[in-house]
Amino acid sequence: MDLPRIFTIRESSHRIHNPLTPAKFAALGQALHLAPGTRVLDLASGSGEMLCTWARDLGFTGTGVDISTAFTAQARARAVELGVDDRVEFVHGDASGHVADEPVDLAACVGATWIGDGVAGTAELLGRSLRPGGPDVDR
């Protein structure tokens, strides 16, 4: 199981595989007002930029899941580069059916709603991994 080779070649040098920028990822993470230690599940995590930078800048922990072996390897390398490999892990797998083993505080899928056949299906999939009661908000 992997992405088509053409996609991997085309995006192999990208840190972000969706229409966001590093500044927008940072703004999104800050706007969540979540406490350090927040557990995140990032489905279709690509090269792991969002999860790695949130771990570094906001103290989040979590797991990224992506179908691309190349992007999963890049995400693991990025975690080492940013010094957060003890707080995040990246799993090669099909995000379209992934549910966290233990509930998380925040479940995300940015730029890949195809994993749930659209926004509604992706939101339902993400909801299966959320901790009842929601995260602790840091305000």
mmCIF file of C-alpha atoms in Angstrom:
data_model
loop_
_atom_site.group_PDB
_atom_site.id
_atom_site.type_symbol
_atom_site.label_atom_id
_atom_site.label_comp_id
_atom_site.label_asym_id
_atom_site.label_seq_id
_atom_site.Cartn_x
_atom_site.Cartn_y
_atom_site.Cartn_z
ATOM 1 C CA MET A 1 0.000 0.000 0.000
ATOM 2 C CA ASP A 2 1.479 3.297 -1.096
ATOM 3 C CA LEU A 3 0.700 6.426 -3.063
ATOM 4 C CA PRO A 4 1.076 6.354 -6.835
ATOM 5 C CA ARG A 5 4.736 6.864 -7.727
ATOM 6 C CA ILE A 6 4.042 10.024 -9.760
ATOM 7 C CA PHE A 7 2.560 11.748 -6.705
ATOM 8 C CA THR A 8 5.503 10.745 -4.532
ATOM 9 C CA ILE A 9 7.984 12.021 -7.133
ATOM 10 C CA ARG A 10 6.095 15.282 -7.647
ATOM 11 C CA GLU A 11 5.843 16.022 -3.920
ATOM 12 C CA SER A 12 9.036 14.400 -2.636
ATOM 13 C CA SER A 13 10.712 17.722 -1.810
ATOM 14 C CA HIS A 14 7.642 19.233 -0.117
ATOM 15 C CA ARG A 15 7.410 19.576 3.648
ATOM 16 C CA ILE A 16 3.716 20.438 3.366
ATOM 17 C CA HIS A 17 1.450 18.550 0.956
ATOM 18 C CA ASN A 18 -1.621 20.783 1.162
ATOM 19 C CA PRO A 19 -2.500 24.442 0.580
ATOM 20 C CA LEU A 20 -1.318 25.697 3.990
ATOM 21 C CA THR A 21 1.937 27.475 4.788
ATOM 22 C CA PRO A 22 4.144 27.115 7.867
ATOM 23 C CA ALA A 23 2.732 30.414 9.182
ATOM 24 C CA LYS A 24 -0.847 29.165 8.757
ATOM 25 C CA PHE A 25 -0.045 25.896 10.561
ATOM 26 C CA ALA A 26 1.443 27.944 13.413
ATOM 27 C CA ALA A 27 -1.599 30.240 13.560
ATOM 28 C CA LEU A 28 -3.971 27.263 13.537
ATOM 29 C CA GLY A 29 -2.093 25.557 16.362
ATOM 30 C CA GLN A 30 -2.078 28.711 18.486
ATOM 31 C CA ALA A 31 -5.759 29.429 17.778
ATOM 32 C CA LEU A 32 -6.727 26.064 19.264
ATOM 33 C CA HIS A 33 -5.671 27.259 22.755
ATOM 34 C CA LEU A 34 -4.811 23.712 23.804
ATOM 35 C CA ALA A 35 -2.488 22.891 26.676
ATOM 36 C CA PRO A 36 0.969 21.356 26.270
ATOM 37 C CA GLY A 37 0.662 17.588 26.330
ATOM 38 C CA THR A 38 -2.415 17.618 24.085
ATOM 39 C CA ARG A 39 -2.568 14.288 22.235
ATOM 40 C CA VAL A 40 -3.064 14.680 18.472
ATOM 41 C CA LEU A 41 -3.935 12.221 15.729
ATOM 42 C CA ASP A 42 -3.015 13.544 12.279
ATOM 43 C CA LEU A 43 -4.555 11.458 9.497
ATOM 44 C CA ALA A 44 -2.951 11.722 6.059
ATOM 45 C CA SER A 45 -0.053 13.452 7.819
ATOM 46 C CA GLY A 46 2.224 13.654 4.786
ATOM 47 C CA SER A 47 5.749 14.615 5.765
ATOM 48 C CA GLY A 48 4.672 15.419 9.313
ATOM 49 C CA GLU A 49 5.267 19.155 9.312
ATOM 50 C CA MET A 50 2.121 20.092 11.239
ATOM 51 C CA LEU A 51 2.532 17.514 13.989
ATOM 52 C CA CYS A 52 6.293 18.054 14.323
ATOM 53 C CA THR A 53 6.092 21.843 14.552
ATOM 54 C CA TRP A 54 3.159 21.705 16.960
ATOM 55 C CA ALA A 55 5.148 19.296 19.141
ATOM 56 C CA ARG A 56 8.135 21.661 19.074
ATOM 57 C CA ASP A 57 6.242 24.945 19.466
ATOM 58 C CA LEU A 58 3.192 23.967 21.522
ATOM 59 C CA GLY A 59 4.294 20.875 23.432
ATOM 60 C CA PHE A 60 1.744 18.579 21.767
ATOM 61 C CA THR A 61 2.312 14.836 21.410
ATOM 62 C CA GLY A 62 0.815 12.473 18.904
ATOM 63 C CA THR A 63 0.705 10.166 15.958
ATOM 64 C CA GLY A 64 0.652 10.812 12.231
ATOM 65 C CA VAL A 65 -0.644 8.224 9.765
ATOM 66 C CA ASP A 66 0.084 8.327 6.045
ATOM 67 C CA ILE A 67 -0.194 5.882 3.168
ATOM 68 C CA SER A 68 3.120 6.987 1.608
ATOM 69 C CA THR A 69 6.219 5.150 2.770
ATOM 70 C CA ALA A 70 8.351 8.020 1.454
ATOM 71 C CA PHE A 71 6.391 10.703 3.327
ATOM 72 C CA THR A 72 6.312 8.619 6.517
ATOM 73 C CA ALA A 73 10.111 8.324 6.362
ATOM 74 C CA GLN A 74 10.392 12.090 5.786
ATOM 75 C CA ALA A 75 8.111 12.739 8.772
ATOM 76 C CA ARG A 76 10.241 10.547 11.032
ATOM 77 C CA ALA A 77 13.369 12.379 9.859
ATOM 78 C CA ARG A 78 11.704 15.753 10.461
ATOM 79 C CA ALA A 79 10.807 14.699 14.011
ATOM 80 C CA VAL A 80 14.474 13.894 14.654
ATOM 81 C CA GLU A 81 15.567 17.165 13.018
ATOM 82 C CA LEU A 82 13.263 19.192 15.280
ATOM 83 C CA GLY A 83 14.103 17.142 18.378
ATOM 84 C CA VAL A 84 10.548 15.893 18.925
ATOM 85 C CA ASP A 85 10.959 12.226 18.011
ATOM 86 C CA ASP A 86 10.300 11.328 21.647
ATOM 87 C CA ARG A 87 6.859 13.015 21.484
ATOM 88 C CA VAL A 88 5.565 12.070 18.041
ATOM 89 C CA GLU A 89 5.428 8.917 15.980
ATOM 90 C CA PHE A 90 4.613 8.342 12.351
ATOM 91 C CA VAL A 91 2.901 5.203 11.118
ATOM 92 C CA HIS A 92 2.726 3.966 7.553
ATOM 93 C CA GLY A 93 -0.883 2.999 6.969
ATOM 94 C CA ASP A 94 -4.169 3.743 5.292
ATOM 95 C CA ALA A 95 -5.603 6.760 7.113
ATOM 96 C CA SER A 96 -9.042 6.144 5.590
ATOM 97 C CA GLY A 97 -9.774 3.462 8.179
ATOM 98 C CA HIS A 98 -7.471 4.445 11.006
ATOM 99 C CA VAL A 99 -8.861 4.843 14.512
ATOM 100 C CA ALA A 100 -6.511 5.595 17.404
ATOM 101 C CA ASP A 101 -5.827 2.743 19.841
ATOM 102 C CA GLU A 102 -6.466 5.177 22.692
ATOM 103 C CA PRO A 103 -8.665 8.288 22.442
ATOM 104 C CA VAL A 104 -6.931 11.555 21.556
ATOM 105 C CA ASP A 105 -7.653 15.184 22.436
ATOM 106 C CA LEU A 106 -7.488 16.421 18.852
ATOM 107 C CA ALA A 107 -7.975 14.544 15.578
ATOM 108 C CA ALA A 108 -7.012 16.323 12.362
ATOM 109 C CA CYS A 109 -6.927 15.808 8.632
ATOM 110 C CA VAL A 110 -5.766 18.839 6.685
ATOM 111 C CA GLY A 111 -6.082 18.809 2.915
ATOM 112 C CA ALA A 112 -7.063 15.161 2.461
ATOM 113 C CA THR A 113 -10.788 14.804 3.052
ATOM 114 C CA TRP A 114 -10.761 12.157 0.347
ATOM 115 C CA ILE A 115 -9.863 9.689 3.145
ATOM 116 C CA GLY A 116 -13.493 9.817 4.301
ATOM 117 C CA ASP A 117 -15.079 10.350 0.890
ATOM 118 C CA GLY A 118 -15.595 14.043 1.697
ATOM 119 C CA VAL A 119 -15.814 16.399 4.651
ATOM 120 C CA ALA A 120 -18.728 14.667 6.433
ATOM 121 C CA GLY A 121 -17.184 11.201 6.219
ATOM 122 C CA THR A 122 -13.770 12.493 7.279
ATOM 123 C CA ALA A 123 -15.284 14.310 10.267
ATOM 124 C CA GLU A 124 -17.056 11.095 11.291
ATOM 125 C CA LEU A 125 -13.811 9.125 10.966
ATOM 126 C CA LEU A 126 -11.909 11.677 13.050
ATOM 127 C CA GLY A 127 -14.645 11.622 15.693
ATOM 128 C CA ARG A 128 -14.076 7.895 16.302
ATOM 129 C CA SER A 129 -10.649 8.692 17.781
ATOM 130 C CA LEU A 130 -11.640 11.587 20.056
ATOM 131 C CA ARG A 131 -11.622 11.416 23.827
ATOM 132 C CA PRO A 132 -15.106 11.862 25.310
ATOM 133 C CA GLY A 133 -15.488 15.312 26.853
ATOM 134 C CA GLY A 134 -12.914 16.974 24.616
ATOM 135 C CA PRO A 135 -9.513 18.469 25.386
ATOM 136 C CA ASP A 136 -8.502 20.786 28.185
ATOM 137 C CA VAL A 137 -8.407 24.322 26.834
ATOM 138 C CA ASP A 138 -5.486 26.538 27.843
ATOM 139 C CA ARG A 139 -6.814 30.114 28.019
#
